[in-house]
mmCIF file of C-alpha atoms and ligand atoms in Angstrom:
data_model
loop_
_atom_site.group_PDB
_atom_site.id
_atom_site.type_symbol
_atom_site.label_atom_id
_atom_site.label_comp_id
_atom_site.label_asym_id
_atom_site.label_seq_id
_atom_site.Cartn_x
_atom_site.Cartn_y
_atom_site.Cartn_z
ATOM 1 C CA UNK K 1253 179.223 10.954 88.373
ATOM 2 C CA UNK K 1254 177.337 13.318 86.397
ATOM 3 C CA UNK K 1255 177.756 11.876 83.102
ATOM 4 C CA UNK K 1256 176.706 8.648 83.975
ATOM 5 C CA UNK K 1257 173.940 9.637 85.736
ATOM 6 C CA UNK K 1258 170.376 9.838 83.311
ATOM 7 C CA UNK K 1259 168.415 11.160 86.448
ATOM 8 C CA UNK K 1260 169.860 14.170 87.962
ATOM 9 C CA UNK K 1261 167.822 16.857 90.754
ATOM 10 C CA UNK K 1262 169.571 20.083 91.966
ATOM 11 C CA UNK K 1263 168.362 21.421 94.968
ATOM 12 C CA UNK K 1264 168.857 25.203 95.572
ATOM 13 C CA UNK K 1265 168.877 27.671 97.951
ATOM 14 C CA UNK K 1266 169.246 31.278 98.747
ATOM 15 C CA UNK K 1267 172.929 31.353 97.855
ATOM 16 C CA UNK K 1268 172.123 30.568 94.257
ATOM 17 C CA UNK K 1269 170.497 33.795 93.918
ATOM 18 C CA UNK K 1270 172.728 35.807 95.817
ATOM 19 C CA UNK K 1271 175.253 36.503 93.140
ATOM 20 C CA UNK K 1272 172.257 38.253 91.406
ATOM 21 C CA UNK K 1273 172.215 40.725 94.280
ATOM 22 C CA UNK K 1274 169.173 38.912 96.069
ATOM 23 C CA UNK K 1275 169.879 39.167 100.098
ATOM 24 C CA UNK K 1276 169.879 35.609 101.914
ATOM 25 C CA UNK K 1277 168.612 34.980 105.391
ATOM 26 C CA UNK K 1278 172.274 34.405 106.261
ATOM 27 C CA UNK K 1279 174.471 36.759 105.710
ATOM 28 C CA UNK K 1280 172.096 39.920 105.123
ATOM 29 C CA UNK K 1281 173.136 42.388 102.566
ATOM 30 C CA UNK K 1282 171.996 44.936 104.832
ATOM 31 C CA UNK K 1283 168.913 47.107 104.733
ATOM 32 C CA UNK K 1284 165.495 45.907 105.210
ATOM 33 C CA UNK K 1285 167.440 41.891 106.739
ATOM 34 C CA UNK K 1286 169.720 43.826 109.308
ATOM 35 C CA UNK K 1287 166.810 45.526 110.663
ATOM 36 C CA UNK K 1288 164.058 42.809 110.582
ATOM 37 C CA UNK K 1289 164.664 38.926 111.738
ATOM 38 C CA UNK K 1290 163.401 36.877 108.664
ATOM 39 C CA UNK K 1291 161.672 34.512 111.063
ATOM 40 C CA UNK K 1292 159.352 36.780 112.740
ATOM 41 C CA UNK K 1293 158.550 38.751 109.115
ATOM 42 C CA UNK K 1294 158.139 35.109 106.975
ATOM 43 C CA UNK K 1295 155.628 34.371 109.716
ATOM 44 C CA UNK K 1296 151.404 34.424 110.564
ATOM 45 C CA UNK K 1297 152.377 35.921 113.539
ATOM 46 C CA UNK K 1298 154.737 38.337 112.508
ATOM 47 C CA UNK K 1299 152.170 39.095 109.482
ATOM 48 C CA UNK K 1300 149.131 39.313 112.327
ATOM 49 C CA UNK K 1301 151.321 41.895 114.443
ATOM 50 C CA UNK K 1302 151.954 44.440 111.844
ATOM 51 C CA UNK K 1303 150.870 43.411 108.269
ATOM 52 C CA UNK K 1304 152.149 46.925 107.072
ATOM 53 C CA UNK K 1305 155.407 46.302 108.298
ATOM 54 C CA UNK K 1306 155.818 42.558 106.707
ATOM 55 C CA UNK K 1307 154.243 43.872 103.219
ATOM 56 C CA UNK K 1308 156.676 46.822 103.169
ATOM 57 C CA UNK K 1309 159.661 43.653 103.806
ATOM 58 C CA UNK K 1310 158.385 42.068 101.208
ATOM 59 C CA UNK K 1311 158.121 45.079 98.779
ATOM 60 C CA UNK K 1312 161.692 45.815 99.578
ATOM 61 C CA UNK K 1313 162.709 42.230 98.659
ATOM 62 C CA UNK K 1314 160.346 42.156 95.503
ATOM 63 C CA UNK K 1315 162.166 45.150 94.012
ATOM 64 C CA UNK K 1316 165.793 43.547 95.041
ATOM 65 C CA UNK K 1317 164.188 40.853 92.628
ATOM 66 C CA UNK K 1318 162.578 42.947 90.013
ATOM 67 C CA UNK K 1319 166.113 44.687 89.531
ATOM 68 C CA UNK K 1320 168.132 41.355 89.750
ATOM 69 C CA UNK K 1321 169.465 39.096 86.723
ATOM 70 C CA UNK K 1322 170.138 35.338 86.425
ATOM 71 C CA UNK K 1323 173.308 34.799 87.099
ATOM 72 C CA UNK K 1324 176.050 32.145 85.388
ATOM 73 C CA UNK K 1325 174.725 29.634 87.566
ATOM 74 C CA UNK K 1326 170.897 30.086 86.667
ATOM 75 C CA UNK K 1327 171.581 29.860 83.119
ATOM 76 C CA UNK K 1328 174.114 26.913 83.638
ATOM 77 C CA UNK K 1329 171.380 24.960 85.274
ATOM 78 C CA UNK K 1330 168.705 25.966 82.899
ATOM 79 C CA UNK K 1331 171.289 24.513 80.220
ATOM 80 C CA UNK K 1332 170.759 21.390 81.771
ATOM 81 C CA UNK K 1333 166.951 20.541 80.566
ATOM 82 C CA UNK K 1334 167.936 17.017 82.187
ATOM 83 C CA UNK K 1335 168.158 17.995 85.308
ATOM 84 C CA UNK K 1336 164.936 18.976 87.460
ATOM 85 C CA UNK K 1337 164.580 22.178 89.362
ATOM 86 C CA UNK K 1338 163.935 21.954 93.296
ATOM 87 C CA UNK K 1339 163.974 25.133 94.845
ATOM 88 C CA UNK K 1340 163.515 27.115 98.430
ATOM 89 C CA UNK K 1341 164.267 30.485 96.463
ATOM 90 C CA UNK K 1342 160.781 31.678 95.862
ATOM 91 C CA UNK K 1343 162.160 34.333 93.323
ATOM 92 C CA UNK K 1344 161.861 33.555 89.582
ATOM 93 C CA UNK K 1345 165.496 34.071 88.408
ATOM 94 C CA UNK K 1346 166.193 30.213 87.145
ATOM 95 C CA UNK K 1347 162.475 30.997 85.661
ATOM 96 C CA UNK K 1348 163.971 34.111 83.877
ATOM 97 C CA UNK K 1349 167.036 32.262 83.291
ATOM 98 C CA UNK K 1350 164.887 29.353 80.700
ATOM 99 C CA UNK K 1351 164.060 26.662 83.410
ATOM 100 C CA UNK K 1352 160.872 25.789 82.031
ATOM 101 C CA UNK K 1353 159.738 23.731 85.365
ATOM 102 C CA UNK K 1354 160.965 24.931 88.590
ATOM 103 C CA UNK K 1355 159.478 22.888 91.892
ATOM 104 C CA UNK K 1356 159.038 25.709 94.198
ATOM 105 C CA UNK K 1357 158.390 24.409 97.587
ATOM 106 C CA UNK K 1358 158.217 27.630 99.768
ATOM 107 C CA UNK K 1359 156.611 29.357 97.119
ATOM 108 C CA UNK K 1360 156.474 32.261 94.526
ATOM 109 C CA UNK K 1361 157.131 35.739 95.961
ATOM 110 C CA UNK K 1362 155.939 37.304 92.541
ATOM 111 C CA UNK K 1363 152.660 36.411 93.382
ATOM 112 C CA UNK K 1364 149.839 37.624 96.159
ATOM 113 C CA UNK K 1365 147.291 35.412 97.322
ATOM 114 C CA UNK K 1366 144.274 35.475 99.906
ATOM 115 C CA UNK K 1367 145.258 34.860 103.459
ATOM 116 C CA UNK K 1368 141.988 33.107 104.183
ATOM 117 C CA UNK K 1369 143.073 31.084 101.125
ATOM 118 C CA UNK K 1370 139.267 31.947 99.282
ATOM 119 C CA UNK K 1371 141.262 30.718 95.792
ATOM 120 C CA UNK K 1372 142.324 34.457 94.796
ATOM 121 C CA UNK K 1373 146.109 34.689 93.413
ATOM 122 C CA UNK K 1374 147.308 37.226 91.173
ATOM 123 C CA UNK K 1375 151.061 38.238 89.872
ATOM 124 C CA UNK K 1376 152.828 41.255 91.544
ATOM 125 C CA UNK K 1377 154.821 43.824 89.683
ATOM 126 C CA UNK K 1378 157.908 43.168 91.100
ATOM 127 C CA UNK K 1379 159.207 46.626 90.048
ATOM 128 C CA UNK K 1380 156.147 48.537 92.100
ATOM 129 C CA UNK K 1381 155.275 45.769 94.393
ATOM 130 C CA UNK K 1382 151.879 46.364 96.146
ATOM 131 C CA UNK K 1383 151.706 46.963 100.357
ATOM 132 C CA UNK K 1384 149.118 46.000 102.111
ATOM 133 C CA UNK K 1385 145.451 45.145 100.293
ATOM 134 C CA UNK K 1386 142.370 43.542 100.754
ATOM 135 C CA UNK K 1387 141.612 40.343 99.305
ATOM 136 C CA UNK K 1388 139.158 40.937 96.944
ATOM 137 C CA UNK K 1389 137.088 38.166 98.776
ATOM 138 C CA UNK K 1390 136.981 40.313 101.612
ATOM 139 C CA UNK K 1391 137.285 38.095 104.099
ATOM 140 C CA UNK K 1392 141.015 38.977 104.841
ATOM 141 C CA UNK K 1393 144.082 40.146 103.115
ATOM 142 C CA UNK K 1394 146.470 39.512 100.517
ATOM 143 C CA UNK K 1395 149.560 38.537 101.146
ATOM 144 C CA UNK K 1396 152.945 36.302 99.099
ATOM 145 C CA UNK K 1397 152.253 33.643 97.906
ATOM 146 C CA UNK K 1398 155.011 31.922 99.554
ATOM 147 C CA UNK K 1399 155.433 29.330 102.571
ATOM 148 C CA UNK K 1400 155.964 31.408 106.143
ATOM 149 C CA UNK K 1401 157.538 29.616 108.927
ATOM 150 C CA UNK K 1402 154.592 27.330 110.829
ATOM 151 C CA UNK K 1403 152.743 26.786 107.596
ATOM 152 C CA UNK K 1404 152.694 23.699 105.906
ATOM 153 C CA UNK K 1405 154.169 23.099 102.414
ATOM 154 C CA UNK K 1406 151.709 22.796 99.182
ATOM 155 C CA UNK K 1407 151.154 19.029 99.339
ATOM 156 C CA UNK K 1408 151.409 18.222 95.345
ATOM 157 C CA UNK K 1409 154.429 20.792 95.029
ATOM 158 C CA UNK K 1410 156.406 18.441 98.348
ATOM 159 C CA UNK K 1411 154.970 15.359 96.672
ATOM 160 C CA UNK K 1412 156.899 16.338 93.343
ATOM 161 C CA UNK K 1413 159.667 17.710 95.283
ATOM 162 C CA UNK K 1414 160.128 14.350 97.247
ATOM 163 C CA UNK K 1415 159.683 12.294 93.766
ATOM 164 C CA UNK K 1416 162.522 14.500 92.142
ATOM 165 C CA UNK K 1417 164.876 13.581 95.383
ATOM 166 C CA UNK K 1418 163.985 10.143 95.933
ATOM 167 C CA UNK K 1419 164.499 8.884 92.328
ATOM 168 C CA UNK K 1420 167.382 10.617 91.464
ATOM 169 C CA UNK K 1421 171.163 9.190 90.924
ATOM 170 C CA UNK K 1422 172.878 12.554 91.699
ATOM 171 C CA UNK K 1423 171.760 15.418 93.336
ATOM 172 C CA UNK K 1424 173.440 18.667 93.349
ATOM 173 C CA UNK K 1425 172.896 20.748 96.542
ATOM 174 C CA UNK K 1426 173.557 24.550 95.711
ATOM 175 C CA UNK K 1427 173.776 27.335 97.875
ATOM 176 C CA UNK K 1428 171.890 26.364 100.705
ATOM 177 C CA UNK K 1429 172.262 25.956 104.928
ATOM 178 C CA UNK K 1430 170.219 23.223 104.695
ATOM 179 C CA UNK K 1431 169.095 24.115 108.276
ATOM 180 C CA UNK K 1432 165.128 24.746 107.357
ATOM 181 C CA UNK K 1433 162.563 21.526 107.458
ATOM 182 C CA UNK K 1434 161.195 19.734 105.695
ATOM 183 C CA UNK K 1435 162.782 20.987 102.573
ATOM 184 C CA UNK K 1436 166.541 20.132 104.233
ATOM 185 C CA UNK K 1437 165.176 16.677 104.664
ATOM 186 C CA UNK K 1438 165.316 16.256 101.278
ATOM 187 C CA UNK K 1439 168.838 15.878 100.808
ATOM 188 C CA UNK K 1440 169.232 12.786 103.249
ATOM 189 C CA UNK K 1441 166.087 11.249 100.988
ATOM 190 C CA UNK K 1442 168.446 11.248 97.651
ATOM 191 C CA UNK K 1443 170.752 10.028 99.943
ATOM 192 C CA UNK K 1444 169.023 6.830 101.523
ATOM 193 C CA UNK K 1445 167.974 6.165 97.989
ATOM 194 C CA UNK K 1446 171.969 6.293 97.016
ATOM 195 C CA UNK K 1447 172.089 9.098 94.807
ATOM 196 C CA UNK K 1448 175.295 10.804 94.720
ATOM 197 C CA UNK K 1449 175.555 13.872 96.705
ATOM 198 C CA UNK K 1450 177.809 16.670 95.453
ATOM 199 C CA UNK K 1451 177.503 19.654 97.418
ATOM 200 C CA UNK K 1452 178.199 23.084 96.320
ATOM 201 C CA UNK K 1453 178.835 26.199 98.772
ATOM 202 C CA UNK K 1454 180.902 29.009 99.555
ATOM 203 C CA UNK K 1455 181.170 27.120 102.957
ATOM 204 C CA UNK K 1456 181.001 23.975 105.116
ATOM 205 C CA UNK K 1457 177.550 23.871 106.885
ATOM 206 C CA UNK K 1458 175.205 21.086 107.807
ATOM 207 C CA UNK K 1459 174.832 19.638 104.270
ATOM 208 C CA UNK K 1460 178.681 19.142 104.575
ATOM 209 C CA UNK K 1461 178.142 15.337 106.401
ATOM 210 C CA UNK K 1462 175.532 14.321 103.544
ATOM 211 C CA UNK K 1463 178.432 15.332 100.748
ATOM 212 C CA UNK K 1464 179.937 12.504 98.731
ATOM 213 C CA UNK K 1465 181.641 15.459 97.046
ATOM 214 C CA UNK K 1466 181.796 19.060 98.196
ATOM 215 C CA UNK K 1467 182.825 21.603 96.300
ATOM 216 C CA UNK K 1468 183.548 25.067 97.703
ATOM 217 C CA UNK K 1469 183.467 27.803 96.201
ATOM 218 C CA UNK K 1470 180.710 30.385 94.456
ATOM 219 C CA UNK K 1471 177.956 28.665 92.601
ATOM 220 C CA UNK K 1472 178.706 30.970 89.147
ATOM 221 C CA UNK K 1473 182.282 29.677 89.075
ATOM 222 C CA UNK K 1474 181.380 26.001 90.108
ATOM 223 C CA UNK K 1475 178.138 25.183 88.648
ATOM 224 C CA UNK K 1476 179.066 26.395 84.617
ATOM 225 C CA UNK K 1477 181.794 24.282 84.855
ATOM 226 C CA UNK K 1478 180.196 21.027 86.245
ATOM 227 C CA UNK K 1479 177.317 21.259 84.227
ATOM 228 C CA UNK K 1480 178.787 22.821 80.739
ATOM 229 C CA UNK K 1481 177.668 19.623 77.938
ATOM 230 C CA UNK K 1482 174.712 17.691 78.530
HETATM 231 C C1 BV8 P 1283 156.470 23.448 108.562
HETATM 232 C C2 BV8 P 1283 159.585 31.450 102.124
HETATM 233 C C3 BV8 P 1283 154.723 22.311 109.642
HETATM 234 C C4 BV8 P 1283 159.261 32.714 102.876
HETATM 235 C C5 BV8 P 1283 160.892 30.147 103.724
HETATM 236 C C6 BV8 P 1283 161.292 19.861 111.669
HETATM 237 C C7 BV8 P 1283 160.356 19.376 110.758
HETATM 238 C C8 BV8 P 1283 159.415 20.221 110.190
HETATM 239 C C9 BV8 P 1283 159.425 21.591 110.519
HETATM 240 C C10 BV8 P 1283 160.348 22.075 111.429
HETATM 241 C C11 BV8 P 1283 161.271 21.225 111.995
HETATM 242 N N1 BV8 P 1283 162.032 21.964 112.833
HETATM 243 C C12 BV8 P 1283 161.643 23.241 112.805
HETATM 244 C C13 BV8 P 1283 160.602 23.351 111.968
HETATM 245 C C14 BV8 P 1283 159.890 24.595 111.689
HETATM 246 C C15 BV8 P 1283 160.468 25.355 110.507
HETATM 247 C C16 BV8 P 1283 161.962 25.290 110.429
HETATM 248 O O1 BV8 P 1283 162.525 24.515 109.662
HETATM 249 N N2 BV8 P 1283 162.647 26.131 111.205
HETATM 250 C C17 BV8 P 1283 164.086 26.166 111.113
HETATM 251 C C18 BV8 P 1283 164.550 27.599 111.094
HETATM 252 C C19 BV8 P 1283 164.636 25.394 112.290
HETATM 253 N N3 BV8 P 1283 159.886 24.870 109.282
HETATM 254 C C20 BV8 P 1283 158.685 25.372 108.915
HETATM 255 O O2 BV8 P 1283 158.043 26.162 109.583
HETATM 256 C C21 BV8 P 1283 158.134 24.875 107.589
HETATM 257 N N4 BV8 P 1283 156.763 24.478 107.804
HETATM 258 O O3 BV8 P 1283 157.279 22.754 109.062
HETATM 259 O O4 BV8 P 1283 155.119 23.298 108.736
HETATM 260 C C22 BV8 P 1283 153.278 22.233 109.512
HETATM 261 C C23 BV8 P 1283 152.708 21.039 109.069
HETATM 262 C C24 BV8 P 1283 151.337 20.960 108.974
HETATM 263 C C25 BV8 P 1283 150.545 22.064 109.289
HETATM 264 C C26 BV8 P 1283 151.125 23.270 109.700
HETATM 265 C C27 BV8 P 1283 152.502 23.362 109.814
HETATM 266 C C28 BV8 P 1283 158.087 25.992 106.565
HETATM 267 C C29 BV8 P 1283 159.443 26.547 106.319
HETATM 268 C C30 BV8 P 1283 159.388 27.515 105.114
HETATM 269 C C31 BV8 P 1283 159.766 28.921 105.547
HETATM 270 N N5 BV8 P 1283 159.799 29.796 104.358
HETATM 271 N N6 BV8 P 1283 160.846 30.902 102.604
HETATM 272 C C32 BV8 P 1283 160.068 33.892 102.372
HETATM 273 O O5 BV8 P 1283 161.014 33.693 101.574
HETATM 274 O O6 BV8 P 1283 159.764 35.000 102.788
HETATM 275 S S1 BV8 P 1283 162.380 29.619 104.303
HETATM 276 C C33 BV8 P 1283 163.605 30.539 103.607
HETATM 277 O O7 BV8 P 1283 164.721 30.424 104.456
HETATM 278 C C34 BV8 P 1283 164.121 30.020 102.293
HETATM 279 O O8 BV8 P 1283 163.087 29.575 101.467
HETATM 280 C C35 BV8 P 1283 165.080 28.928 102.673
HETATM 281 O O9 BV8 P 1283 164.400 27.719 102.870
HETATM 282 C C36 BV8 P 1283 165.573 29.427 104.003
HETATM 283 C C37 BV8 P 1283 166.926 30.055 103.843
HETATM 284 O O10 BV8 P 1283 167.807 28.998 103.726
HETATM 285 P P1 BV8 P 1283 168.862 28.947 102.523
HETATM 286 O O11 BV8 P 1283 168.140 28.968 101.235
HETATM 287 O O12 BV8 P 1283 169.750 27.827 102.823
HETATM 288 O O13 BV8 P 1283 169.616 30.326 102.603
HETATM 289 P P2 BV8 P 1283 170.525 30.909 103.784
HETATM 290 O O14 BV8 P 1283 170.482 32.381 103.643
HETATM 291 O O15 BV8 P 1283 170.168 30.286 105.080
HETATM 292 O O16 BV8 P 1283 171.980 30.397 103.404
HETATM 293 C C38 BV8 P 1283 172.544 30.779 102.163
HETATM 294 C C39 BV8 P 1283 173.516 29.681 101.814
HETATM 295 O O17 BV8 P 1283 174.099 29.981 100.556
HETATM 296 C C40 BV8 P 1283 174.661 29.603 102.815
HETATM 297 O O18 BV8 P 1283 174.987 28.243 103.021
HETATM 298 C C41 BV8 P 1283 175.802 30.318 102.086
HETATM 299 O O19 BV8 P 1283 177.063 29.806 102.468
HETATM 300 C C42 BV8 P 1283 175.506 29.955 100.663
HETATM 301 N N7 BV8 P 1283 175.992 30.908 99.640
HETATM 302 C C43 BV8 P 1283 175.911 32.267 99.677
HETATM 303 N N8 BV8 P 1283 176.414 32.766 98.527
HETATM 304 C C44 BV8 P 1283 176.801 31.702 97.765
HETATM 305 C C45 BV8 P 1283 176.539 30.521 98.482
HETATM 306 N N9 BV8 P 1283 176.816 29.294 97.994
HETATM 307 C C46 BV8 P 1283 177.387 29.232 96.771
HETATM 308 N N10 BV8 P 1283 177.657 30.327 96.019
HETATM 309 C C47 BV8 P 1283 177.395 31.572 96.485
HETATM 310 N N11 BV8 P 1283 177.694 32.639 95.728
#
């Protein structure tokens, strides 16, 4: 399916990066995600209740980043120059791992930008992420420059990430619930369009119906395989 297919997407989720040592909303690693419910802290209202507390999650995560590697599977897919990057992960390990185009649509956590979106943005050090800041604006604070839960998605980043789905023969589904919207959505849109779904996972979950093929297992000892020779 994959070699006869010119157009190929892979959309990814947290369990991609996990191997690296990056925690995932599911099964926490412990720390800072057995403590603090990812919903309420990847929130406006969690941010507009203590903005401390959801900067010091976030530095906590930034430096799991900062200390992580691409794994097998980042550099398998960045191999793959054919096939296009659509991501939930907002960490930049298939970035580190050569992917010169990744379609982020919840957004870059190595970034800050203004909360009152005023236009500012700047790159964090992930290694001595900052806490909580003024926007430089100051009309409000900084804050990641990634998608909380009740904000809408970047309309040109969805618009490519819908494009990339909708045209493609195969799509590869790796390491994700598929249980947050719109972005899940996307895998039944390559699917009404008739790509070929092939669905990778250490589990069954709710991308498990949509799979023409599932494959189960880790994504460094599936996706290296599938994808080695373009
Ligand atoms: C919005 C950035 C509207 C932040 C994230 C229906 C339609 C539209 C919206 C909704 C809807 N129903 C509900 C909603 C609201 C909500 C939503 O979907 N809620 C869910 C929980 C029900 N959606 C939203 O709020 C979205 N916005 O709808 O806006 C709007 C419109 C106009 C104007 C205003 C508002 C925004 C959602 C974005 C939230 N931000 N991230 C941050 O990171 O801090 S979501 C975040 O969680 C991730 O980005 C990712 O999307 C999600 C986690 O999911 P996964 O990536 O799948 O990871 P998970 O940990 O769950 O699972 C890991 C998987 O990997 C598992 O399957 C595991 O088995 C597997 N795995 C583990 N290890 C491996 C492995 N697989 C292979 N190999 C391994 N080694």
């Amino acid at each position: 399916m994959i070699d006869l297919a010119d157009r190929i997407t892979c959309f990814s989720g947290a369990g991609l990066s996990a191997p690296s040592g990056v925690g995932t909303f599911r099964d926490p690693t412990g720390g800072w995600w057995t403590k603090y419910d990812p919903m309420r802290m990847a929130s406006p209202q969690g941010f507009a209740e203590d903005p401390t507390l959801v900067m010091d999650w976030y530095a906590a995560r930034r430096q799991q980043i900062g200390a992580a590697e691409p794994n097998a599977a980042h550099l398998a897919l960045a191999g793959r120059t054919d096939i296009i990057q659509v991501t939930q992960n907002t960490d930049d390990l298939l970035r580190r791992a050569g992917c010169e185009d990744v379609i982020q649509v919840h957004g870059d956590i190595t970034a800050d930008r203004c909360h009152a979106r005023c236009g500012h943005h700047e790159t964090v050090d992930l290694t001595d992420p900052p806490g909580l800041r003024e926007c430089p604006c100051g009309r409000s604070s900084l804050r990641p420059a990634v998608v909380w839960f009740g904000e809408a998605l970047d309309a040109e980043i969805w618009s490519r990430a819908e494009a990339a789905c909708s045209q493609c023969q195969v799509l590869l589904v790796a390491g994700t619930e598929a249980t947050v919207y719109p972005a899940a959505g996307l895998i039944e849109l390559a699917k009404r369009q008739g790509a070929g779904i092939i669905v990778i996972n250490t589990n069954r979950n709710a991308a498990s119906d949509s799979a023409d093929i599932e494959l189960i297992g880790s994504v460094v000892d599936v996706l290296p395989d599938l994808l080695d020779g373009a």
